[in-house]
CSV table of C-alpha atoms and ligand atoms in Angstrom, one decimal:
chain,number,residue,atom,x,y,z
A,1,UNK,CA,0.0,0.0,0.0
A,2,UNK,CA,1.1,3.5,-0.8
A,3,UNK,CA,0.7,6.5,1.5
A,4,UNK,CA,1.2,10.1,0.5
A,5,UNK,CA,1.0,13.1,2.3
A,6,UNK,CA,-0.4,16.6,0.5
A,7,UNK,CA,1.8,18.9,-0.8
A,8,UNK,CA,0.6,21.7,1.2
A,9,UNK,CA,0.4,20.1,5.1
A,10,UNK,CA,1.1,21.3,8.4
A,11,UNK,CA,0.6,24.5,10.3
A,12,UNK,CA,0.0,27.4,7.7
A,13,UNK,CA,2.2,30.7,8.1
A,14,UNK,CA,-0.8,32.3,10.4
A,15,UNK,CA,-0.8,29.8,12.5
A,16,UNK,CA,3.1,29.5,12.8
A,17,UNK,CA,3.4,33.3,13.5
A,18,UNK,CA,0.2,33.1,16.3
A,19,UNK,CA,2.4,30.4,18.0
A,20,UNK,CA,5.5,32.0,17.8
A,21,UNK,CA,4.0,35.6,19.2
A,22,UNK,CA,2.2,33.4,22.0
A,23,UNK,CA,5.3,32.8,22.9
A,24,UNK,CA,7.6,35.5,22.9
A,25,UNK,CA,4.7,36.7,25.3
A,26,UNK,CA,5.0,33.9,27.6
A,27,UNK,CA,8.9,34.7,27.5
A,28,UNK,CA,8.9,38.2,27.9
A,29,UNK,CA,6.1,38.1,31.0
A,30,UNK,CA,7.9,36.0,33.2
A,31,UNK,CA,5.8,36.2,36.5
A,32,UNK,CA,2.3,37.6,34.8
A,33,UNK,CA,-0.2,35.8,34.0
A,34,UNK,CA,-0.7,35.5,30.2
A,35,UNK,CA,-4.0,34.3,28.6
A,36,UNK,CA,-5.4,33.6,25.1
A,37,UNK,CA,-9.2,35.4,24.1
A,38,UNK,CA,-10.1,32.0,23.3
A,39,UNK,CA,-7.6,29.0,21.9
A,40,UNK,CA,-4.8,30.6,20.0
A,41,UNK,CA,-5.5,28.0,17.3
A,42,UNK,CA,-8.3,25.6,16.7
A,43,UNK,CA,-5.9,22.1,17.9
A,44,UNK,CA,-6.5,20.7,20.9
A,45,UNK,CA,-2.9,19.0,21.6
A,46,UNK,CA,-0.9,22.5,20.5
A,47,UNK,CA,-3.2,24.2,22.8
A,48,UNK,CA,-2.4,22.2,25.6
A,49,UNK,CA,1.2,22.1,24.8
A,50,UNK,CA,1.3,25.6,25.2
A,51,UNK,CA,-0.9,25.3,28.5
A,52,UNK,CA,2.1,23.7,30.2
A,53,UNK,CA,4.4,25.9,29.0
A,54,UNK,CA,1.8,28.9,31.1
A,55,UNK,CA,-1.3,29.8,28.2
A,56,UNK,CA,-4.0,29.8,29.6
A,57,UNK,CA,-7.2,30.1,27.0
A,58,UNK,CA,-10.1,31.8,28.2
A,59,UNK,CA,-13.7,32.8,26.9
A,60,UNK,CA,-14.0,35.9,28.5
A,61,UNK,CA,-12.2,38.8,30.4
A,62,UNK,CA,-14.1,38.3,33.4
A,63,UNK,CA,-12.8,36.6,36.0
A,64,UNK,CA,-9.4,38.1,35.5
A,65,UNK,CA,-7.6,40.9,37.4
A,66,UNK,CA,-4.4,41.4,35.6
A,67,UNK,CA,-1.8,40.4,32.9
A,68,UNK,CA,-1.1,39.8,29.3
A,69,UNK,CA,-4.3,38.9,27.0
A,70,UNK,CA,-3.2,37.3,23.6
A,71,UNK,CA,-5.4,37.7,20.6
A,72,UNK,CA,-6.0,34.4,18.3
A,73,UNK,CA,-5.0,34.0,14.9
A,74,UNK,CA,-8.7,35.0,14.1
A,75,UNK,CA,-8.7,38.2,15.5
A,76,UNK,CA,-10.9,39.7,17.6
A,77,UNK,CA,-13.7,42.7,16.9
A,78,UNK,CA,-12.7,46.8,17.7
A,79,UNK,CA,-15.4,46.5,21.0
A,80,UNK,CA,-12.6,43.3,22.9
A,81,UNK,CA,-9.7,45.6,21.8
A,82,UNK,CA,-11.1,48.3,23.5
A,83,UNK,CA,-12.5,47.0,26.3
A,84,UNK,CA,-9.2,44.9,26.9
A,85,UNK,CA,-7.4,48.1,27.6
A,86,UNK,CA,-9.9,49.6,29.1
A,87,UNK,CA,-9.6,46.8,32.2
A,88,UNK,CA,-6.0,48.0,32.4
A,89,UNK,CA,-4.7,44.9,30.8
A,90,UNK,CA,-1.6,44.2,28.0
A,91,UNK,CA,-2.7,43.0,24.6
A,92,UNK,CA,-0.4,41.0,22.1
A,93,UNK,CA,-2.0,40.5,18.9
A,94,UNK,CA,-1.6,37.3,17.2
A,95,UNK,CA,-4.2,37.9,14.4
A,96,UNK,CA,-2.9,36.4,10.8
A,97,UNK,CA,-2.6,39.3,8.8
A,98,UNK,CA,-4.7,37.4,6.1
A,99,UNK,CA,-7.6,38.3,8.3
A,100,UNK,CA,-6.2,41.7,9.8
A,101,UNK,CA,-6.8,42.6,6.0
A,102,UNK,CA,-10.2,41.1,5.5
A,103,UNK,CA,-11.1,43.4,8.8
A,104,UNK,CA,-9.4,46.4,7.1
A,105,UNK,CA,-11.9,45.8,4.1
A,106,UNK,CA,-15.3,45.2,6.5
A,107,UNK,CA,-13.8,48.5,7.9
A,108,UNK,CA,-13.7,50.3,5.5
A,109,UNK,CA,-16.9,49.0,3.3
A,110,UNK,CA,-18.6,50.2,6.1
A,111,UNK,CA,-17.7,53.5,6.6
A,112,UNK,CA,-18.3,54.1,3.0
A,113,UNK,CA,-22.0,52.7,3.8
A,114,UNK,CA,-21.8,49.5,2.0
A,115,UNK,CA,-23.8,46.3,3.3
A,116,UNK,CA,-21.0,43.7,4.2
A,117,UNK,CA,-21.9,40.4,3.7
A,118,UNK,CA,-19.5,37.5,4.5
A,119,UNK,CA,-19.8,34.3,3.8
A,120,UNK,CA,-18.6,31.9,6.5
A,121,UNK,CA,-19.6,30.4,9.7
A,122,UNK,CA,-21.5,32.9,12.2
A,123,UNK,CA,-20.3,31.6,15.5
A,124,UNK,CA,-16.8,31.0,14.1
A,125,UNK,CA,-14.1,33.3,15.9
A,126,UNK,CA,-13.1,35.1,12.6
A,127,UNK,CA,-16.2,35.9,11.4
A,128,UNK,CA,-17.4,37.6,14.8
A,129,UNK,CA,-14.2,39.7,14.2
A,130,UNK,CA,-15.3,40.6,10.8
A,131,UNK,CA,-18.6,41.8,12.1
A,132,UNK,CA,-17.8,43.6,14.5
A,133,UNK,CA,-15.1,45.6,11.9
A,134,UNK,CA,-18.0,46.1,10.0
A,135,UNK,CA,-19.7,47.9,13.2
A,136,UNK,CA,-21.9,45.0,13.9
A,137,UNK,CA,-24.1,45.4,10.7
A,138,UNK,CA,-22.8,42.5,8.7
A,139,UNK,CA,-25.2,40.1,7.0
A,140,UNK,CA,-23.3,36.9,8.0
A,141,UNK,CA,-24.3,34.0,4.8
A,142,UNK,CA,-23.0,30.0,4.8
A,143,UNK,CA,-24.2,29.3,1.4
A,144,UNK,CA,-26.5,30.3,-1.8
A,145,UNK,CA,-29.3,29.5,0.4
A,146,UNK,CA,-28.5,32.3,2.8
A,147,UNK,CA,-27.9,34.7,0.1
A,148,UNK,CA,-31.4,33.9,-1.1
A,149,UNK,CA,-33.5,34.2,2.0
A,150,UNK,CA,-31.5,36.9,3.8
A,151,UNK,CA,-32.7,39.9,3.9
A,152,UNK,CA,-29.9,42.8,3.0
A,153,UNK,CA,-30.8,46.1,3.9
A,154,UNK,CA,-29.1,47.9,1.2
A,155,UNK,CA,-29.0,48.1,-2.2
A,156,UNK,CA,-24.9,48.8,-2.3
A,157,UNK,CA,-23.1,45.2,-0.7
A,158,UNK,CA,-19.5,44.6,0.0
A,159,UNK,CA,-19.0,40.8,-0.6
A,160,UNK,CA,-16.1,39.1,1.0
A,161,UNK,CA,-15.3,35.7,2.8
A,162,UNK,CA,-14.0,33.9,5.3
A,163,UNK,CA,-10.4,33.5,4.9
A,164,UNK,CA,-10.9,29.7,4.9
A,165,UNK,CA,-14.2,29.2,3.1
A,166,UNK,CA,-14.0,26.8,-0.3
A,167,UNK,CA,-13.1,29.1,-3.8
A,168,UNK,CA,-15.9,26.3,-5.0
A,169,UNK,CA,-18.9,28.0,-2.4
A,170,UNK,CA,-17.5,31.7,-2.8
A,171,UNK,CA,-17.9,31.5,-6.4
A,172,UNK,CA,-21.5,30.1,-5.8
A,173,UNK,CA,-22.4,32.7,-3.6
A,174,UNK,CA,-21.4,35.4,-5.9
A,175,UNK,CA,-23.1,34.0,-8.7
A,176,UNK,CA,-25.8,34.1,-6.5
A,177,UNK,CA,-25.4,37.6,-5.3
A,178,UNK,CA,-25.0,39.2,-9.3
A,179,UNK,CA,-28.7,37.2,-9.7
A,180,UNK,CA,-30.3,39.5,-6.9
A,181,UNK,CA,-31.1,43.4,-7.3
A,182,UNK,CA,-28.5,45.0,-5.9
A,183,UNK,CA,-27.5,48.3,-8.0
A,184,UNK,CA,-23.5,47.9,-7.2
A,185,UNK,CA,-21.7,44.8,-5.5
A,186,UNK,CA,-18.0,45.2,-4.6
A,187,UNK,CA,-16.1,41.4,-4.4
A,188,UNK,CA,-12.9,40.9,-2.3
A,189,UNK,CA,-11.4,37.8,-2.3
A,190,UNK,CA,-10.6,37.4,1.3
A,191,UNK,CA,-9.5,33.3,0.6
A,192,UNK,CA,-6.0,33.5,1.9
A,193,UNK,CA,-3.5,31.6,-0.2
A,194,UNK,CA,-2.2,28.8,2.1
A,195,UNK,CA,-6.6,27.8,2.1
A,196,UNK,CA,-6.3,27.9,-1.8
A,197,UNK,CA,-3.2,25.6,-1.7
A,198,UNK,CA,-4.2,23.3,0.5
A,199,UNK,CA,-7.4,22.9,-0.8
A,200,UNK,CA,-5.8,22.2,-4.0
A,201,UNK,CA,-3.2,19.7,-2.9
A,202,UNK,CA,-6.4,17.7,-1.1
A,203,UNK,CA,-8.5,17.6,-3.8
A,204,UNK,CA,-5.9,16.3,-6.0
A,205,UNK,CA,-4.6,14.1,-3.8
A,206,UNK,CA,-7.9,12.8,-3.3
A,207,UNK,CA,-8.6,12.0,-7.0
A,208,UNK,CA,-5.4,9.8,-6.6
A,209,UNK,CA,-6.7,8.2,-3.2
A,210,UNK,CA,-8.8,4.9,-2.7
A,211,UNK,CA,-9.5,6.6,1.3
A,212,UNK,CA,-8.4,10.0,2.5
A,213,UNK,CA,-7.3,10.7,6.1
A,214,UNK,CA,-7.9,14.6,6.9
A,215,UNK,CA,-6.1,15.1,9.9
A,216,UNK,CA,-6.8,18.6,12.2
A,217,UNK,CA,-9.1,20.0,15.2
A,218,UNK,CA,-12.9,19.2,15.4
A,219,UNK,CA,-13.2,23.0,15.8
A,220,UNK,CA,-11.0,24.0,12.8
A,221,UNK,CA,-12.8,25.5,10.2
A,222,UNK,CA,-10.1,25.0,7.2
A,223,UNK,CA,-10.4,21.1,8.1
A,224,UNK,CA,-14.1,21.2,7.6
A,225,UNK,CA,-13.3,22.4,4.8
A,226,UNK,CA,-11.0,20.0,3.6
A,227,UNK,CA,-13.2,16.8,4.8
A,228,UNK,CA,-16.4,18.5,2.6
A,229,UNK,CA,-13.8,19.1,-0.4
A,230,UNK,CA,-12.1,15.3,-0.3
A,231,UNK,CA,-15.1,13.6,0.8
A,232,UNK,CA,-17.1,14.7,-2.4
A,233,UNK,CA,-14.2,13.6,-4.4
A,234,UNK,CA,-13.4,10.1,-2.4
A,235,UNK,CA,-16.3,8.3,-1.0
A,236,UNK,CA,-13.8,7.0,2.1
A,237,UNK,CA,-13.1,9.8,3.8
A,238,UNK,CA,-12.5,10.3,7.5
A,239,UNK,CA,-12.0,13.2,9.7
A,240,UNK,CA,-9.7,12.5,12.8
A,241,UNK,CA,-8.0,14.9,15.5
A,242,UNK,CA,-5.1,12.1,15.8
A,243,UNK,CA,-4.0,8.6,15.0
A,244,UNK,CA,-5.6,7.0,18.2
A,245,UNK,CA,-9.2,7.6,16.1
A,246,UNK,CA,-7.9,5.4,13.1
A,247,UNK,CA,-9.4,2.2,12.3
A,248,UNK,CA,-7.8,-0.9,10.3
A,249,UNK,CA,-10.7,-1.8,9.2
A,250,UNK,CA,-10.3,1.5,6.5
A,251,UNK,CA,-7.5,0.6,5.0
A,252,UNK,CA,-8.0,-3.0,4.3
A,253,UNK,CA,-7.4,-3.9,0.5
A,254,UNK,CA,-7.2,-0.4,-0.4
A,255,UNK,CA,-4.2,0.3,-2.7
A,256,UNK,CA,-3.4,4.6,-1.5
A,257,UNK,CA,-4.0,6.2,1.2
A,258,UNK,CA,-4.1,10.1,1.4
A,259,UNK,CA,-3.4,12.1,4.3
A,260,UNK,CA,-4.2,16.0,4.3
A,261,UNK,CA,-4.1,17.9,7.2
A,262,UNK,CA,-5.5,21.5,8.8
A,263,UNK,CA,-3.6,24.6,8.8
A,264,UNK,CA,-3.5,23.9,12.3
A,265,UNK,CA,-2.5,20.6,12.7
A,266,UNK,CA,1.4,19.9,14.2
A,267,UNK,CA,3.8,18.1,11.4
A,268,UNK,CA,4.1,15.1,14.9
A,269,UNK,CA,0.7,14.5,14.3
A,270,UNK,CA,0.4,14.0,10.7
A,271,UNK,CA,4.0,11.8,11.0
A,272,UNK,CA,2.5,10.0,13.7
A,273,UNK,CA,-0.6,8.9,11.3
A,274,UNK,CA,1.1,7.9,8.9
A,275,UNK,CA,3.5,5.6,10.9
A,276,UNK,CA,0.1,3.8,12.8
A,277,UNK,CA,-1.5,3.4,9.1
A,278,UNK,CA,1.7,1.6,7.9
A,279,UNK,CA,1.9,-0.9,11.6
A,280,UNK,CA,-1.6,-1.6,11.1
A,281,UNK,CA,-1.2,-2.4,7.4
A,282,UNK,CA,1.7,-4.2,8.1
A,283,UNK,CA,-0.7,-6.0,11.3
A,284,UNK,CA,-2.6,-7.2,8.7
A,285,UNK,CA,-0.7,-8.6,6.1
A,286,UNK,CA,1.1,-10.7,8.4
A,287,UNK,CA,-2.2,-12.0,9.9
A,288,UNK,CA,-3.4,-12.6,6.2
B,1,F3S,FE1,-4.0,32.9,8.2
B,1,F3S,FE2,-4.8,31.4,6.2
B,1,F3S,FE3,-3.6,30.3,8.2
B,1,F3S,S1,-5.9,33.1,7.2
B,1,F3S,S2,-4.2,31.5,10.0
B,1,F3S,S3,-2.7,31.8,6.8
B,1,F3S,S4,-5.3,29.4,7.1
């Protein structure tokens, strides 16, 4: 049996740079307590890595009296910035800047009095940051669906997306946008590259793929992504957070096995995968 790994895998340069800025904080406060607005990145066993090293991920600024308060590779809307400074405390900001410019845009389509619309996930970290860039008047869409029953106030829309939505559903969703009355629609492609890639690499990879492993965080919203993307392409697809979840039973007769992983997903993980697929091939062969 052959098993490749996608071309584009492990942690994306966003998520890389969060880490890193988490911590030079943790370095540089020695003695403070330093806490994340939420988990710095949506993977369970980094964030708890990081917990020993003295992270601690929170949901909300109450509770706590002083310190260092780390914003997530989502970001975080203008009203948290403000009221973070406003309890006294330190911010570090770990937001990619993929999504420091989609804010800039929400931003700045507002103030020109635009509708923002965004498609992507309404209770996903980002896409609360986007809203609240575009002063809490965003119309928040998942799919064509949404664009047809929403109701947008405006006849003037600023369409942008999540950073990690599928190019496939964007270009739905503006098709379905030009089909509605709006007099003038402005399109941003918000998709950040390393999405586009490793989208790309999955799908392909896929195609090539008798069962596709997509390895990342339950709450991750690129690896959603990727298990939507590889399971309409490859009927045996499975979504796992590590390689305790495998199952032999997925791999037997097959002839390739893709693995494709999260933005957010460690490069030990996706190893570590790979190394149980190949025992528990090799488990079987022998007891064949
Ligand atoms: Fe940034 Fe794209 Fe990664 S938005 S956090 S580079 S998936």
């Amino acid at each position: 049996m052959k098993i490749e790994i996608a071309e584009c895998s492990g942690f994306c340069f966003g998520v890389k740079r969060a880490i890193g800025i988490a911590k030079q904080a943790l370095g540089k406060n020695r003695g403070k307590p330093v806490y994340s607005l939420g988990h710095i990145i949506h993977n369970s066993q980094v964030v708890e890595e990081l917990s020993k090293e003295g992270l601690k991920s929170i949901d909300s600024l109450d509770g706590i009296k002083e310190g260092v308060v780390v914003i997530t590779s989502h970001g975080a809307s203008p009203e948290i910035f403000s009221e973070i400074k406003a309890r006294g405390f330190e911010v570090v900001d770990a937001t990619c800047p993929y999504v420091m410019s989609a804010q800039k845009i929400c931003a700045s389509l507002s103030g020109e009095g635009y509708t923002v619309v965004i498609l992507g996930d309404s209770q996903h970290p980002e896409v609360k940051s986007l809203f609240g860039f575009a002063e809490n008047k965003a119309v928040v869409v998942k799919d064509t669906e949404g664009v047809k029953k929403e109701n947008i106030p405006s006849k003037i829309i600023g369409l942008i997306s999540q950073t990690t939505q599928s190019t496939e559903n964007y270009s739905k969703v503006i098709r379905e946008v030009l089909k509605r009355d709006f007099s003038e629609v402005r399109i941003f492609n918000t998709i950040c590259n390393d999405t586009k890639k490793r989208q790309g690499s999955a799908a392909k990879l896929a195609r090539e793929s008798d069962v596709m492993i997509i390895a990342g965080g339950r709450m991750s919203a690129n690896t959603k992504r990727l298990f939507e993307i590889c399971s309409g392409i490859c009927k045996d697809t499975y979504h796992i957070e590590t390689a305790r979840e495998l199952k032999p039973g997925w791999f037997e007769g097959k002839g390739q096995v893709g693995i494709a992983s999260g933005a957010s997903t460690p490069d030990w993980i996706i190893e570590d995968v790979k190394s149980v697929i190949l025992s528990m091939v090799e488990t079987n062969t022998t007891v064949s």
